[in-house]
Each structure stands twice: as structure tokens, then as C-alpha cells.
Amino acid sequence: MMKRTVITSLTAIMMMAVTPAFAQEENGFKKFNVREAFTENGFQWFHDAELLAAGDKEKSNAMTIGWGGIGTLWGRTALTVYVAEKRYTKEFLDKAEYFTVMVFDVKDSKVLNYMGYNSGRDGDKAQALGLHTAYTANGTPYYTEATMVIECKIMYAAPFDPQYFKSDAPKKMYANFPAGIHSMYIGEVVNAWKK
């Protein structure tokens, strides 16, 4: 009996050693199923402004986003974000396999403002704000101060093609938009956590 207990205990210790520690749980997040427990209004959610982050443990960047979509595509739970060609974060997204979208408490609007009006080319925005960067088990960056983190695996990425603009809305948008045409990134939601 003693031998069996020792082997069982040793097996449990070995499993803990190979099972990655989930930083999200360490930082006060609980995993949730977006299909069952996402209660936000999809038509309003991106208007409230979220942060988009991409990169790896060596270098990452985040930016404020106000455009996006949620739903299903190709039989997958999907989240779509749009990033203009001159945004620094686009360089990270174009090399990434995953990205995160983060929600911050309304009282943290300084985070959203700063991330939206300053470029990571000019310095580490997270450090300037005192944010703490952590990483998912897939190595995707997020900030521990967020209240919700959704991690997506990129399924499709492409820039908008002006020849397919069917109304005046996009034509007017890009007529005097210095950041350039947006690219669309469709990600399969692979993980979601909230506090």
C-alpha cells in the first residue's frame, strides 16, 4: 500500500511539472466559455474600446481598438479585429499566431486613451502606464490589470481592397485617413478569462 501511495504521489508531482502554470489564474482570472457566459452586447462591445495585443515574450505591443466583430465563422467561435497598416501593432499581428483582446474597467480609461494616442515605436507603453505584462500558455501577451482577456488564434488576415467598397462609408473613411487602409484579422476564440 505504501509503494502505491508513493507512486501515485510521484505521478501527481510529475504531472504538475509538465502541466503549464496558467498565469491567468495566478493573476485573479477565471476561465469561462464565451458561447455560454459572454453577456456583452456584441453591437456595443467594441464601441466601449478594448485593447488588442500581439507579440511574444521578447517583444509585444498593444493598442486601443474600437472596431471589431464577434460571432461564428467556419464552424468556430470567432472574433474579428481591424488594424490600420501604419499601426505598430500590425507588425506584431502579421508575425503572430495568436492575439488577445482585453477589457479594462471604466476607471482605467487613461489606459485606453494612452494606448490609443501613443505609439509603441516611441517606447514601451505598458511600462509607461505601470501595466504588468503576462503571457498565456500559448505565449500570447496580456496585461494583468485587465478585467477580461480573450485569446484568439488567427484563422485569416487580409487588408481591405478598395475596389470592393460598395458604399460611400469606407470611401469617405479612407479619403483622409493617415494611418492607411485597415486589415482584418479573424481569430478563433481559443481561451477566455475574466475577473
mmCIF file of N, CA and C in Angstrom, residues 86-87 168-182:
data_model
loop_
_atom_site.group_PDB
_atom_site.id
_atom_site.type_symbol
_atom_site.label_atom_id
_atom_site.label_comp_id
_atom_site.label_asym_id
_atom_site.label_seq_id
_atom_site.Cartn_x
_atom_site.Cartn_y
_atom_site.Cartn_z
ATOM 1 N N LYS A 86 -0.448 51.390 -40.863
ATOM 2 C CA LYS A 86 0.689 52.097 -40.263
ATOM 3 C C LYS A 86 0.783 51.934 -38.753
ATOM 4 N N ARG A 87 -0.115 51.181 -38.155
ATOM 5 C CA ARG A 87 -0.070 50.955 -36.702
ATOM 6 C C ARG A 87 1.059 49.978 -36.368
ATOM 7 N N ASP A 168 -20.368 54.631 -49.756
ATOM 8 C CA ASP A 168 -19.514 55.795 -49.519
ATOM 9 C C ASP A 168 -18.837 55.762 -48.149
ATOM 10 N N ALA A 169 -19.348 54.957 -47.216
ATOM 11 C CA ALA A 169 -18.797 54.943 -45.854
ATOM 12 C C ALA A 169 -17.293 54.641 -45.850
ATOM 13 N N PRO A 170 -16.831 53.530 -46.440
ATOM 14 C CA PRO A 170 -15.385 53.286 -46.420
ATOM 15 C C PRO A 170 -14.616 54.267 -47.302
ATOM 16 N N LYS A 171 -15.213 54.690 -48.405
ATOM 17 C CA LYS A 171 -14.522 55.637 -49.289
ATOM 18 C C LYS A 171 -14.247 56.945 -48.552
ATOM 19 N N LYS A 172 -15.245 57.434 -47.815
ATOM 20 C CA LYS A 172 -15.066 58.666 -47.035
ATOM 21 C C LYS A 172 -14.085 58.451 -45.890
ATOM 22 N N MET A 173 -14.150 57.298 -45.264
ATOM 23 C CA MET A 173 -13.267 56.989 -44.135
ATOM 24 C C MET A 173 -11.806 57.098 -44.546
ATOM 25 N N TYR A 174 -11.461 56.507 -45.682
ATOM 26 C CA TYR A 174 -10.061 56.440 -46.085
ATOM 27 C C TYR A 174 -9.598 57.605 -46.946
ATOM 28 N N ALA A 175 -10.500 58.500 -47.305
ATOM 29 C CA ALA A 175 -10.117 59.651 -48.135
ATOM 30 C C ALA A 175 -9.038 60.496 -47.459
ATOM 31 N N ASN A 176 -9.136 60.683 -46.146
ATOM 32 C CA ASN A 176 -8.161 61.490 -45.407
ATOM 33 C C ASN A 176 -7.740 60.789 -44.117
ATOM 34 N N PHE A 177 -7.465 59.507 -44.206
ATOM 35 C CA PHE A 177 -7.093 58.742 -43.019
ATOM 36 C C PHE A 177 -5.603 58.424 -43.091
ATOM 37 N N PRO A 178 -4.774 59.114 -42.295
ATOM 38 C CA PRO A 178 -3.319 58.980 -42.431
ATOM 39 C C PRO A 178 -2.746 57.612 -42.049
ATOM 40 N N ALA A 179 -3.461 56.815 -41.262
ATOM 41 C CA ALA A 179 -2.931 55.512 -40.826
ATOM 42 C C ALA A 179 -3.067 54.436 -41.901
ATOM 43 N N GLY A 180 -3.775 54.730 -42.990
ATOM 44 C CA GLY A 180 -3.895 53.786 -44.090
ATOM 45 C C GLY A 180 -5.062 52.822 -43.945
ATOM 46 N N ILE A 181 -5.213 51.996 -44.956
ATOM 47 C CA ILE A 181 -6.293 51.009 -45.027
ATOM 48 C C ILE A 181 -6.144 49.984 -43.901
ATOM 49 N N HIS A 182 -7.269 49.559 -43.362
ATOM 50 C CA HIS A 182 -7.248 48.546 -42.302
ATOM 51 C C HIS A 182 -7.099 47.133 -42.874
#
